[in-house]
Amino acid sequence: MTRLSPRHPRYASLRIRARLAESARKGIVVPEGLIAHGRAEAFDYFLGERTTPSAREAIRAAATWLVNAERPVVSVNGNVASLAASSLAALQRVRPGLQVEVNLFHRTPGRAARIARVLTDAGVHDVLGVRPTGRIPGLPSDRAHVDRRGILVADVCLVPLEDGDRTEALQAMGKRVIAIDLNPLSRTARAADIPIIDELTRALDALTREVRRAGPRRPSEFDPFDARGALRAAQAAMARGLQRAGGRPRSEPRASPRSSPATPRRSRRTP
Ligand code: ATP
């Protein structure tokens, strides 16, 4: 893997990129997954690369749903396995009974097996979906393949980095969908019952903490969640982030550095 300096201002983001690139070389992540990550990075930039208060609320609601679910399942693709296998193992430890299912847009038997291996090596147990045994009705081809013990019978599906068609098909089957997606405009985020607009690993780690803290289990009780409000709050947070990044409004006159010796010098930025 490329050597990266922890002093680089974008160290965390570069590490994630290097990990995804390595996973692509190993046939775990597909090129389309790298592009999807790039799109998400832009949204995280606008958020200031932090979990917003509204995302935290969504995470708390999601934790309660996962605890109260009868048959909760998390759907895993190549990007999720590459970035968050150990986070998923931790989530499964605090929520016994949580099924982890490999569910791929670009499926080959070899790739599904490699992803399952990454998960198992990180401590996830009973990985489903390597040899699918069921289908989601109304979805074409490979995207419909699921496991009869997992997604097919789940009442609550956690879908990090999912595509819109599948999210809608899961809902058409009567399932409650919790999405993790940095793009508040994606069809997945807009269709989900609980959209968590946050970066995958931050969201999963916070979700694990919230599941640990959740009160006693109330089987099949699902408190309502204001999904539209969560999307609006995420968009507003991003708009504020963009404004902050843009600095002072254009209409404000610039102070000349010569006429004002007290003006602080702009720091030089690493390209
Ligand atoms: P949709 O079909 O829902 O409109 P899409 O076509 O925009 O989605 P896909 O490629 O199907 O996108 O799904 C990937 C989604 O996952 C994107 O919305 C992207 O923003 C999001 N995503 C990718 N990486 C991350 C990440 N690390 N954390 C959070 N979200 C991510």
PDB file of C-alpha atoms and ligand atoms in Angstrom:
ATOM      1  CA  MET A   1       0.000   0.000   0.000  1.00  0.00           C
ATOM      2  CA  THR A   2       1.153   3.571  -0.706  1.00  0.00           C
ATOM      3  CA  ARG A   3       2.940   5.188   2.273  1.00  0.00           C
ATOM      4  CA  LEU A   4       0.975   8.166   3.567  1.00  0.00           C
ATOM      5  CA  SER A   5       2.095  10.784   6.035  1.00  0.00           C
ATOM      6  CA  PRO A   6      -0.225  11.241   9.036  1.00  0.00           C
ATOM      7  CA  ARG A   7       0.676  14.940   8.784  1.00  0.00           C
ATOM      8  CA  HIS A   8      -1.050  15.252   5.436  1.00  0.00           C
ATOM      9  CA  PRO A   9      -4.185  17.412   5.898  1.00  0.00           C
ATOM     10  CA  ARG A  10      -6.284  14.794   4.119  1.00  0.00           C
ATOM     11  CA  TYR A  11      -4.652  11.781   5.754  1.00  0.00           C
ATOM     12  CA  ALA A  12      -7.853  10.019   6.870  1.00  0.00           C
ATOM     13  CA  SER A  13      -9.478  10.400   3.486  1.00  0.00           C
ATOM     14  CA  LEU A  14      -6.330   9.271   1.648  1.00  0.00           C
ATOM     15  CA  ARG A  15      -6.090   6.180   3.849  1.00  0.00           C
ATOM     16  CA  ILE A  16      -9.637   5.236   2.964  1.00  0.00           C
ATOM     17  CA  ARG A  17      -8.897   5.741  -0.732  1.00  0.00           C
ATOM     18  CA  ALA A  18      -5.759   3.606  -0.506  1.00  0.00           C
ATOM     19  CA  ARG A  19      -7.729   0.857   1.205  1.00  0.00           C
ATOM     20  CA  LEU A  20     -10.446   0.913  -1.449  1.00  0.00           C
ATOM     21  CA  ALA A  21      -7.864   0.878  -4.256  1.00  0.00           C
ATOM     22  CA  GLU A  22      -6.182  -2.125  -2.639  1.00  0.00           C
ATOM     23  CA  SER A  23      -9.563  -3.863  -2.333  1.00  0.00           C
ATOM     24  CA  ALA A  24     -10.208  -3.148  -6.008  1.00  0.00           C
ATOM     25  CA  ARG A  25      -6.920  -4.829  -6.913  1.00  0.00           C
ATOM     26  CA  LYS A  26      -8.011  -7.862  -4.875  1.00  0.00           C
ATOM     27  CA  GLY A  27     -11.355  -8.083  -6.683  1.00  0.00           C
ATOM     28  CA  ILE A  28     -13.449  -7.063  -3.676  1.00  0.00           C
ATOM     29  CA  VAL A  29     -14.420  -3.563  -4.813  1.00  0.00           C
ATOM     30  CA  VAL A  30     -15.505  -2.909  -8.417  1.00  0.00           C
ATOM     31  CA  PRO A  31     -14.508   0.239 -10.363  1.00  0.00           C
ATOM     32  CA  GLU A  32     -18.097   1.488 -10.057  1.00  0.00           C
ATOM     33  CA  GLY A  33     -17.670   1.303  -6.273  1.00  0.00           C
ATOM     34  CA  LEU A  34     -14.655   3.612  -6.462  1.00  0.00           C
ATOM     35  CA  ILE A  35     -16.699   6.152  -8.387  1.00  0.00           C
ATOM     36  CA  ALA A  36     -19.563   5.902  -5.893  1.00  0.00           C
ATOM     37  CA  HIS A  37     -17.062   6.575  -3.103  1.00  0.00           C
ATOM     38  CA  GLY A  38     -15.829   9.690  -4.910  1.00  0.00           C
ATOM     39  CA  ARG A  39     -19.340  11.063  -5.093  1.00  0.00           C
ATOM     40  CA  ALA A  40     -19.856  10.405  -1.384  1.00  0.00           C
ATOM     41  CA  GLU A  41     -16.564  12.103  -0.452  1.00  0.00           C
ATOM     42  CA  ALA A  42     -17.803  15.355  -1.939  1.00  0.00           C
ATOM     43  CA  PHE A  43     -20.898  15.293   0.274  1.00  0.00           C
ATOM     44  CA  ASP A  44     -18.782  14.531   3.333  1.00  0.00           C
ATOM     45  CA  TYR A  45     -16.630  17.541   2.512  1.00  0.00           C
ATOM     46  CA  PHE A  46     -19.729  19.739   2.654  1.00  0.00           C
ATOM     47  CA  LEU A  47     -20.653  18.213   6.034  1.00  0.00           C
ATOM     48  CA  GLY A  48     -17.216  19.026   7.394  1.00  0.00           C
ATOM     49  CA  GLU A  49     -16.462  15.277   7.714  1.00  0.00           C
ATOM     50  CA  ARG A  50     -18.351  14.958  10.958  1.00  0.00           C
ATOM     51  CA  THR A  51     -21.582  13.443  12.182  1.00  0.00           C
ATOM     52  CA  THR A  52     -24.242  16.144  12.378  1.00  0.00           C
ATOM     53  CA  PRO A  53     -26.754  16.373  15.230  1.00  0.00           C
ATOM     54  CA  SER A  54     -29.544  15.295  12.862  1.00  0.00           C
ATOM     55  CA  ALA A  55     -27.550  12.241  11.709  1.00  0.00           C
ATOM     56  CA  ARG A  56     -27.018  11.401  15.368  1.00  0.00           C
ATOM     57  CA  GLU A  57     -30.774  11.474  15.915  1.00  0.00           C
ATOM     58  CA  ALA A  58     -31.265   9.162  12.947  1.00  0.00           C
ATOM     59  CA  ILE A  59     -28.613   6.828  14.364  1.00  0.00           C
ATOM     60  CA  ARG A  60     -30.391   6.720  17.727  1.00  0.00           C
ATOM     61  CA  ALA A  61     -33.716   5.902  16.055  1.00  0.00           C
ATOM     62  CA  ALA A  62     -32.033   3.241  13.907  1.00  0.00           C
ATOM     63  CA  ALA A  63     -30.456   1.657  16.981  1.00  0.00           C
ATOM     64  CA  THR A  64     -33.880   1.269  18.604  1.00  0.00           C
ATOM     65  CA  TRP A  65     -35.348  -0.245  15.447  1.00  0.00           C
ATOM     66  CA  LEU A  66     -32.492  -2.734  15.194  1.00  0.00           C
ATOM     67  CA  VAL A  67     -32.902  -3.711  18.839  1.00  0.00           C
ATOM     68  CA  ASN A  68     -36.692  -4.119  18.518  1.00  0.00           C
ATOM     69  CA  ALA A  69     -36.601  -5.950  15.168  1.00  0.00           C
ATOM     70  CA  GLU A  70     -37.521  -9.623  15.018  1.00  0.00           C
ATOM     71  CA  ARG A  71     -35.226 -10.412  12.106  1.00  0.00           C
ATOM     72  CA  PRO A  72     -32.757  -7.575  11.471  1.00  0.00           C
ATOM     73  CA  VAL A  73     -30.297  -7.844   8.605  1.00  0.00           C
ATOM     74  CA  VAL A  74     -27.496  -5.706   7.215  1.00  0.00           C
ATOM     75  CA  SER A  75     -26.775  -5.834   3.501  1.00  0.00           C
ATOM     76  CA  VAL A  76     -23.077  -5.716   2.575  1.00  0.00           C
ATOM     77  CA  ASN A  77     -21.417  -4.835  -0.728  1.00  0.00           C
ATOM     78  CA  GLY A  78     -17.736  -4.638  -1.666  1.00  0.00           C
ATOM     79  CA  ASN A  79     -17.190  -1.059  -0.444  1.00  0.00           C
ATOM     80  CA  VAL A  80     -18.843  -1.809   2.892  1.00  0.00           C
ATOM     81  CA  ALA A  81     -16.774  -4.960   3.434  1.00  0.00           C
ATOM     82  CA  SER A  82     -13.590  -3.141   2.495  1.00  0.00           C
ATOM     83  CA  LEU A  83     -14.172  -0.146   4.771  1.00  0.00           C
ATOM     84  CA  ALA A  84     -16.205  -1.488   7.657  1.00  0.00           C
ATOM     85  CA  ALA A  85     -15.817  -5.249   8.179  1.00  0.00           C
ATOM     86  CA  SER A  86     -14.618  -4.858  11.763  1.00  0.00           C
ATOM     87  CA  SER A  87     -17.308  -2.253  12.510  1.00  0.00           C
ATOM     88  CA  LEU A  88     -19.908  -4.774  11.335  1.00  0.00           C
ATOM     89  CA  ALA A  89     -18.414  -7.456  13.560  1.00  0.00           C
ATOM     90  CA  ALA A  90     -18.696  -5.052  16.515  1.00  0.00           C
ATOM     91  CA  LEU A  91     -22.315  -4.253  15.622  1.00  0.00           C
ATOM     92  CA  GLN A  92     -23.141  -7.943  15.410  1.00  0.00           C
ATOM     93  CA  ARG A  93     -21.570  -8.496  18.829  1.00  0.00           C
ATOM     94  CA  VAL A  94     -23.818  -5.901  20.485  1.00  0.00           C
ATOM     95  CA  ARG A  95     -26.903  -7.003  18.517  1.00  0.00           C
ATOM     96  CA  PRO A  96     -26.913 -10.810  18.622  1.00  0.00           C
ATOM     97  CA  GLY A  97     -29.174 -12.162  15.899  1.00  0.00           C
ATOM     98  CA  LEU A  98     -28.226  -9.455  13.406  1.00  0.00           C
ATOM     99  CA  GLN A  99     -27.753 -11.249  10.088  1.00  0.00           C
ATOM    100  CA  VAL A 100     -25.008 -10.053   7.771  1.00  0.00           C
ATOM    101  CA  GLU A 101     -25.704 -10.738   4.102  1.00  0.00           C
ATOM    102  CA  VAL A 102     -23.524 -10.179   1.050  1.00  0.00           C
ATOM    103  CA  ASN A 103     -25.721  -8.495  -1.523  1.00  0.00           C
ATOM    104  CA  LEU A 104     -24.057  -7.315  -4.721  1.00  0.00           C
ATOM    105  CA  PHE A 105     -24.990  -5.196  -7.690  1.00  0.00           C
ATOM    106  CA  HIS A 106     -22.076  -6.675  -9.676  1.00  0.00           C
ATOM    107  CA  ARG A 107     -22.185 -10.303  -8.574  1.00  0.00           C
ATOM    108  CA  THR A 108     -19.850 -13.156  -9.434  1.00  0.00           C
ATOM    109  CA  PRO A 109     -19.576 -16.226  -7.205  1.00  0.00           C
ATOM    110  CA  GLY A 110     -15.842 -15.528  -6.689  1.00  0.00           C
ATOM    111  CA  ARG A 111     -16.399 -11.941  -5.642  1.00  0.00           C
ATOM    112  CA  ALA A 112     -19.200 -12.872  -3.228  1.00  0.00           C
ATOM    113  CA  ALA A 113     -16.914 -15.494  -1.654  1.00  0.00           C
ATOM    114  CA  ARG A 114     -14.024 -13.016  -1.321  1.00  0.00           C
ATOM    115  CA  ILE A 115     -16.276 -10.475   0.381  1.00  0.00           C
ATOM    116  CA  ALA A 116     -17.596 -13.125   2.770  1.00  0.00           C
ATOM    117  CA  ARG A 117     -14.002 -14.001   3.612  1.00  0.00           C
ATOM    118  CA  VAL A 118     -13.137 -10.389   4.435  1.00  0.00           C
ATOM    119  CA  LEU A 119     -16.131 -10.298   6.786  1.00  0.00           C
ATOM    120  CA  THR A 120     -15.358 -13.612   8.443  1.00  0.00           C
ATOM    121  CA  ASP A 121     -11.699 -12.657   8.936  1.00  0.00           C
ATOM    122  CA  ALA A 122     -12.869  -9.499  10.730  1.00  0.00           C
ATOM    123  CA  GLY A 123     -15.003 -11.523  13.138  1.00  0.00           C
ATOM    124  CA  VAL A 124     -18.458 -11.478  11.495  1.00  0.00           C
ATOM    125  CA  HIS A 125     -20.150 -14.852  11.869  1.00  0.00           C
ATOM    126  CA  ASP A 126     -22.710 -16.754   9.772  1.00  0.00           C
ATOM    127  CA  VAL A 127     -22.277 -14.608   6.663  1.00  0.00           C
ATOM    128  CA  LEU A 128     -25.232 -15.096   4.301  1.00  0.00           C
ATOM    129  CA  GLY A 129     -25.663 -14.402   0.603  1.00  0.00           C
ATOM    130  CA  VAL A 130     -22.726 -16.222  -0.898  1.00  0.00           C
ATOM    131  CA  ARG A 131     -25.039 -18.791  -2.469  1.00  0.00           C
ATOM    132  CA  PRO A 132     -28.360 -16.948  -2.752  1.00  0.00           C
ATOM    133  CA  THR A 133     -31.494 -18.980  -2.209  1.00  0.00           C
ATOM    134  CA  GLY A 134     -34.230 -16.416  -2.891  1.00  0.00           C
ATOM    135  CA  ARG A 135     -35.174 -13.432  -5.038  1.00  0.00           C
ATOM    136  CA  ILE A 136     -36.544  -9.948  -4.413  1.00  0.00           C
ATOM    137  CA  PRO A 137     -39.657  -9.753  -6.579  1.00  0.00           C
ATOM    138  CA  GLY A 138     -39.715  -7.095  -9.287  1.00  0.00           C
ATOM    139  CA  LEU A 139     -35.968  -6.620  -9.630  1.00  0.00           C
ATOM    140  CA  PRO A 140     -34.122  -7.768 -12.744  1.00  0.00           C
ATOM    141  CA  SER A 141     -31.185 -10.217 -12.853  1.00  0.00           C
ATOM    142  CA  ASP A 142     -28.369 -10.441 -10.314  1.00  0.00           C
ATOM    143  CA  ARG A 143     -29.530  -7.573  -8.147  1.00  0.00           C
ATOM    144  CA  ALA A 144     -32.508  -9.616  -6.977  1.00  0.00           C
ATOM    145  CA  HIS A 145     -30.526 -12.498  -5.441  1.00  0.00           C
ATOM    146  CA  VAL A 146     -30.904 -12.793  -1.673  1.00  0.00           C
ATOM    147  CA  ASP A 147     -30.868 -15.364   1.093  1.00  0.00           C
ATOM    148  CA  ARG A 148     -34.078 -16.952   2.373  1.00  0.00           C
ATOM    149  CA  ARG A 149     -32.737 -16.777   5.935  1.00  0.00           C
ATOM    150  CA  GLY A 150     -31.675 -13.133   5.600  1.00  0.00           C
ATOM    151  CA  ILE A 151     -33.027 -10.289   3.507  1.00  0.00           C
ATOM    152  CA  LEU A 152     -35.993 -12.266   2.196  1.00  0.00           C
ATOM    153  CA  VAL A 153     -37.517 -12.722   5.659  1.00  0.00           C
ATOM    154  CA  ALA A 154     -36.082  -9.647   7.428  1.00  0.00           C
ATOM    155  CA  ASP A 155     -38.397  -7.091   9.017  1.00  0.00           C
ATOM    156  CA  VAL A 156     -35.710  -4.385   9.327  1.00  0.00           C
ATOM    157  CA  CYS A 157     -32.961  -3.985   6.694  1.00  0.00           C
ATOM    158  CA  LEU A 158     -29.918  -1.820   7.264  1.00  0.00           C
ATOM    159  CA  VAL A 159     -28.642  -0.902   3.801  1.00  0.00           C
ATOM    160  CA  PRO A 160     -25.393   1.020   3.747  1.00  0.00           C
ATOM    161  CA  LEU A 161     -24.483   2.355   0.285  1.00  0.00           C
ATOM    162  CA  GLU A 162     -27.463   0.799  -1.449  1.00  0.00           C
ATOM    163  CA  ASP A 163     -28.972   1.562  -4.842  1.00  0.00           C
ATOM    164  CA  GLY A 164     -32.384   3.153  -5.148  1.00  0.00           C
ATOM    165  CA  ASP A 165     -34.163   0.372  -7.062  1.00  0.00           C
ATOM    166  CA  ARG A 166     -33.340  -2.217  -4.443  1.00  0.00           C
ATOM    167  CA  THR A 167     -34.303   0.061  -1.574  1.00  0.00           C
ATOM    168  CA  GLU A 168     -37.696   0.631  -3.173  1.00  0.00           C
ATOM    169  CA  ALA A 169     -38.120  -3.086  -3.890  1.00  0.00           C
ATOM    170  CA  LEU A 170     -37.383  -3.925  -0.233  1.00  0.00           C
ATOM    171  CA  GLN A 171     -39.985  -1.437   0.880  1.00  0.00           C
ATOM    172  CA  ALA A 172     -42.492  -2.849  -1.577  1.00  0.00           C
ATOM    173  CA  MET A 173     -41.979  -6.142   0.286  1.00  0.00           C
ATOM    174  CA  GLY A 174     -43.063  -4.381   3.504  1.00  0.00           C
ATOM    175  CA  LYS A 175     -39.628  -4.113   5.102  1.00  0.00           C
ATOM    176  CA  ARG A 176     -38.454  -1.171   7.147  1.00  0.00           C
ATOM    177  CA  VAL A 177     -35.320   0.282   5.579  1.00  0.00           C
ATOM    178  CA  ILE A 178     -32.515   2.118   7.368  1.00  0.00           C
ATOM    179  CA  ALA A 179     -30.025   3.609   4.878  1.00  0.00           C
ATOM    180  CA  ILE A 180     -26.543   4.961   5.439  1.00  0.00           C
ATOM    181  CA  ASP A 181     -25.753   7.272   2.554  1.00  0.00           C
ATOM    182  CA  LEU A 182     -23.908  10.573   2.387  1.00  0.00           C
ATOM    183  CA  ASN A 183     -26.027  11.785  -0.509  1.00  0.00           C
ATOM    184  CA  PRO A 184     -29.309  13.223   0.783  1.00  0.00           C
ATOM    185  CA  LEU A 185     -30.494  13.481  -2.826  1.00  0.00           C
ATOM    186  CA  SER A 186     -30.024   9.805  -3.724  1.00  0.00           C
ATOM    187  CA  ARG A 187     -33.124   7.718  -4.283  1.00  0.00           C
ATOM    188  CA  THR A 188     -32.002   5.440  -1.462  1.00  0.00           C
ATOM    189  CA  ALA A 189     -31.807   8.270   1.043  1.00  0.00           C
ATOM    190  CA  ARG A 190     -35.132   9.658  -0.134  1.00  0.00           C
ATOM    191  CA  ALA A 191     -36.910   6.320   0.022  1.00  0.00           C
ATOM    192  CA  ALA A 192     -35.503   5.065   3.342  1.00  0.00           C
ATOM    193  CA  ASP A 193     -37.651   5.046   6.490  1.00  0.00           C
ATOM    194  CA  ILE A 194     -34.572   6.193   8.416  1.00  0.00           C
ATOM    195  CA  PRO A 195     -31.935   7.875   6.225  1.00  0.00           C
ATOM    196  CA  ILE A 196     -28.643   8.254   8.085  1.00  0.00           C
ATOM    197  CA  ILE A 197     -26.802  10.941   6.141  1.00  0.00           C
ATOM    198  CA  ASP A 198     -23.310  10.247   7.355  1.00  0.00           C
ATOM    199  CA  GLU A 199     -20.074   8.550   6.391  1.00  0.00           C
ATOM    200  CA  LEU A 200     -20.249   4.771   6.607  1.00  0.00           C
ATOM    201  CA  THR A 201     -17.643   4.031   9.280  1.00  0.00           C
ATOM    202  CA  ARG A 202     -18.585   6.988  11.490  1.00  0.00           C
ATOM    203  CA  ALA A 203     -22.242   5.985  11.278  1.00  0.00           C
ATOM    204  CA  LEU A 204     -21.653   2.290  11.993  1.00  0.00           C
ATOM    205  CA  ASP A 205     -19.441   2.967  14.985  1.00  0.00           C
ATOM    206  CA  ALA A 206     -21.971   5.437  16.413  1.00  0.00           C
ATOM    207  CA  LEU A 207     -24.754   2.924  15.732  1.00  0.00           C
ATOM    208  CA  THR A 208     -22.904   0.254  17.687  1.00  0.00           C
ATOM    209  CA  ARG A 209     -22.530   2.639  20.643  1.00  0.00           C
ATOM    210  CA  GLU A 210     -26.235   3.513  20.501  1.00  0.00           C
ATOM    211  CA  VAL A 211     -27.331  -0.127  20.303  1.00  0.00           C
ATOM    212  CA  ARG A 212     -25.239  -0.804  23.398  1.00  0.00           C
ATOM    213  CA  ARG A 213     -26.975   2.091  25.171  1.00  0.00           C
ATOM    214  CA  ALA A 214     -30.500   1.322  23.934  1.00  0.00           C
ATOM    215  CA  GLY A 215     -33.143   0.642  26.555  1.00  0.00           C
ATOM    216  CA  PRO A 216     -34.930  -2.675  27.035  1.00  0.00           C
ATOM    217  CA  ARG A 217     -36.091  -4.467  23.893  1.00  0.00           C
ATOM    218  CA  ARG A 218     -39.718  -3.825  22.848  1.00  0.00           C
ATOM    219  CA  PRO A 219     -40.241  -6.498  20.199  1.00  0.00           C
ATOM    220  CA  SER A 220     -41.617  -5.155  16.889  1.00  0.00           C
ATOM    221  CA  GLU A 221     -42.203  -1.640  18.244  1.00  0.00           C
ATOM    222  CA  PHE A 222     -40.946   0.956  15.817  1.00  0.00           C
ATOM    223  CA  ASP A 223     -41.215   4.584  16.862  1.00  0.00           C
ATOM    224  CA  PRO A 224     -42.019   6.886  13.935  1.00  0.00           C
ATOM    225  CA  PHE A 225     -39.116   8.810  12.449  1.00  0.00           C
ATOM    226  CA  ASP A 226     -39.223  12.080  10.490  1.00  0.00           C
ATOM    227  CA  ALA A 227     -37.233  11.010   7.430  1.00  0.00           C
ATOM    228  CA  ARG A 228     -38.034  14.161   5.433  1.00  0.00           C
ATOM    229  CA  GLY A 229     -36.898  16.337   8.328  1.00  0.00           C
ATOM    230  CA  ALA A 230     -33.608  14.392   8.479  1.00  0.00           C
ATOM    231  CA  LEU A 231     -33.005  14.951   4.757  1.00  0.00           C
ATOM    232  CA  ARG A 232     -33.803  18.655   5.061  1.00  0.00           C
ATOM    233  CA  ALA A 233     -31.440  18.995   8.042  1.00  0.00           C
ATOM    234  CA  ALA A 234     -28.632  17.251   6.133  1.00  0.00           C
ATOM    235  CA  GLN A 235     -29.086  19.500   3.113  1.00  0.00           C
ATOM    236  CA  ALA A 236     -29.099  22.580   5.339  1.00  0.00           C
ATOM    237  CA  ALA A 237     -25.917  21.409   7.099  1.00  0.00           C
ATOM    238  CA  MET A 238     -24.249  20.931   3.716  1.00  0.00           C
ATOM    239  CA  ALA A 239     -25.350  24.361   2.508  1.00  0.00           C
ATOM    240  CA  ARG A 240     -23.893  25.918   5.670  1.00  0.00           C
ATOM    241  CA  GLY A 241     -20.682  23.955   5.174  1.00  0.00           C
ATOM    242  CA  LEU A 242     -20.360  25.262   1.629  1.00  0.00           C
ATOM    243  CA  GLN A 243     -20.955  28.816   2.769  1.00  0.00           C
ATOM    244  CA  ARG A 244     -18.332  28.501   5.488  1.00  0.00           C
ATOM    245  CA  ALA A 245     -15.860  27.043   3.028  1.00  0.00           C
ATOM    246  CA  GLY A 246     -16.539  29.927   0.645  1.00  0.00           C
ATOM    247  CA  GLY A 247     -15.395  32.407   3.300  1.00  0.00           C
ATOM    248  CA  ARG A 248     -16.754  35.902   3.458  1.00  0.00           C
ATOM    249  CA  PRO A 249     -19.670  36.811   1.176  1.00  0.00           C
ATOM    250  CA  ARG A 250     -18.704  38.442  -2.138  1.00  0.00           C
ATOM    251  CA  SER A 251     -20.463  41.679  -1.265  1.00  0.00           C
ATOM    252  CA  GLU A 252     -18.166  42.321   1.712  1.00  0.00           C
ATOM    253  CA  PRO A 253     -15.191  44.517   0.682  1.00  0.00           C
ATOM    254  CA  ARG A 254     -11.790  42.902   1.004  1.00  0.00           C
ATOM    255  CA  ALA A 255      -9.314  44.575   3.342  1.00  0.00           C
ATOM    256  CA  SER A 256      -6.035  45.288   1.599  1.00  0.00           C
ATOM    257  CA  PRO A 257      -3.125  43.544   3.363  1.00  0.00           C
ATOM    258  CA  ARG A 258      -0.977  46.690   2.791  1.00  0.00           C
ATOM    259  CA  SER A 259      -3.400  49.132   4.326  1.00  0.00           C
ATOM    260  CA  SER A 260      -4.084  46.857   7.292  1.00  0.00           C
ATOM    261  CA  PRO A 261      -0.968  45.325   8.845  1.00  0.00           C
ATOM    262  CA  ALA A 262      -3.160  43.577  11.407  1.00  0.00           C
ATOM    263  CA  THR A 263      -4.834  41.439   8.708  1.00  0.00           C
ATOM    264  CA  PRO A 264      -3.765  37.832   9.381  1.00  0.00           C
ATOM    265  CA  ARG A 265      -1.883  36.183   6.536  1.00  0.00           C
ATOM    266  CA  ARG A 266      -3.660  33.308   4.875  1.00  0.00           C
ATOM    267  CA  SER A 267      -2.002  30.025   5.656  1.00  0.00           C
ATOM    268  CA  ARG A 268      -0.459  28.246   2.691  1.00  0.00           C
ATOM    269  CA  ARG A 269      -2.399  25.165   1.792  1.00  0.00           C
ATOM    270  CA  THR A 270      -0.906  21.954   0.632  1.00  0.00           C
ATOM    271  CA  PRO A 271      -2.216  21.282  -2.869  1.00  0.00           C
TER     272      PRO A 271
HETATM  273  P1  ATP B   1     -29.465   5.867  -5.853  1.00  0.00           P
HETATM  274  O1  ATP B   1     -29.689   4.737  -6.814  1.00  0.00           O
HETATM  275  O2  ATP B   1     -29.950   5.591  -4.463  1.00  0.00           O
HETATM  276  O3  ATP B   1     -29.938   7.219  -6.374  1.00  0.00           O
HETATM  277  P2  ATP B   1     -26.724   6.392  -6.581  1.00  0.00           P
HETATM  278  O4  ATP B   1     -26.950   5.922  -7.964  1.00  0.00           O
HETATM  279  O5  ATP B   1     -26.414   7.845  -6.350  1.00  0.00           O
HETATM  280  O6  ATP B   1     -27.893   5.943  -5.601  1.00  0.00           O
HETATM  281  P3  ATP B   1     -25.087   4.139  -5.907  1.00  0.00           P
HETATM  282  O7  ATP B   1     -23.794   4.043  -6.587  1.00  0.00           O
HETATM  283  O8  ATP B   1     -26.167   3.244  -6.325  1.00  0.00           O
HETATM  284  O9  ATP B   1     -25.478   5.663  -5.945  1.00  0.00           O
HETATM  285  O10 ATP B   1     -24.960   3.976  -4.326  1.00  0.00           O
HETATM  286  C1  ATP B   1     -23.908   4.418  -3.618  1.00  0.00           C
HETATM  287  C2  ATP B   1     -24.361   5.471  -2.627  1.00  0.00           C
HETATM  288  O11 ATP B   1     -23.557   5.317  -1.492  1.00  0.00           O
HETATM  289  C3  ATP B   1     -24.163   6.896  -3.147  1.00  0.00           C
HETATM  290  O12 ATP B   1     -25.306   7.673  -2.865  1.00  0.00           O
HETATM  291  C4  ATP B   1     -22.960   7.413  -2.343  1.00  0.00           C
HETATM  292  O13 ATP B   1     -23.111   8.782  -2.007  1.00  0.00           O
HETATM  293  C5  ATP B   1     -23.021   6.561  -1.101  1.00  0.00           C
HETATM  294  N1  ATP B   1     -21.698   6.282  -0.492  1.00  0.00           N
HETATM  295  C6  ATP B   1     -20.591   5.778  -1.087  1.00  0.00           C
HETATM  296  N2  ATP B   1     -19.573   5.668  -0.204  1.00  0.00           N
HETATM  297  C7  ATP B   1     -20.052   6.088   0.990  1.00  0.00           C
HETATM  298  C8  ATP B   1     -19.507   6.171   2.303  1.00  0.00           C
HETATM  299  N3  ATP B   1     -18.232   5.803   2.589  1.00  0.00           N
HETATM  300  N4  ATP B   1     -20.301   6.612   3.294  1.00  0.00           N
HETATM  301  C9  ATP B   1     -21.582   6.971   3.059  1.00  0.00           C
HETATM  302  N5  ATP B   1     -22.164   6.930   1.829  1.00  0.00           N
HETATM  303  C10 ATP B   1     -21.415   6.481   0.813  1.00  0.00           C
END
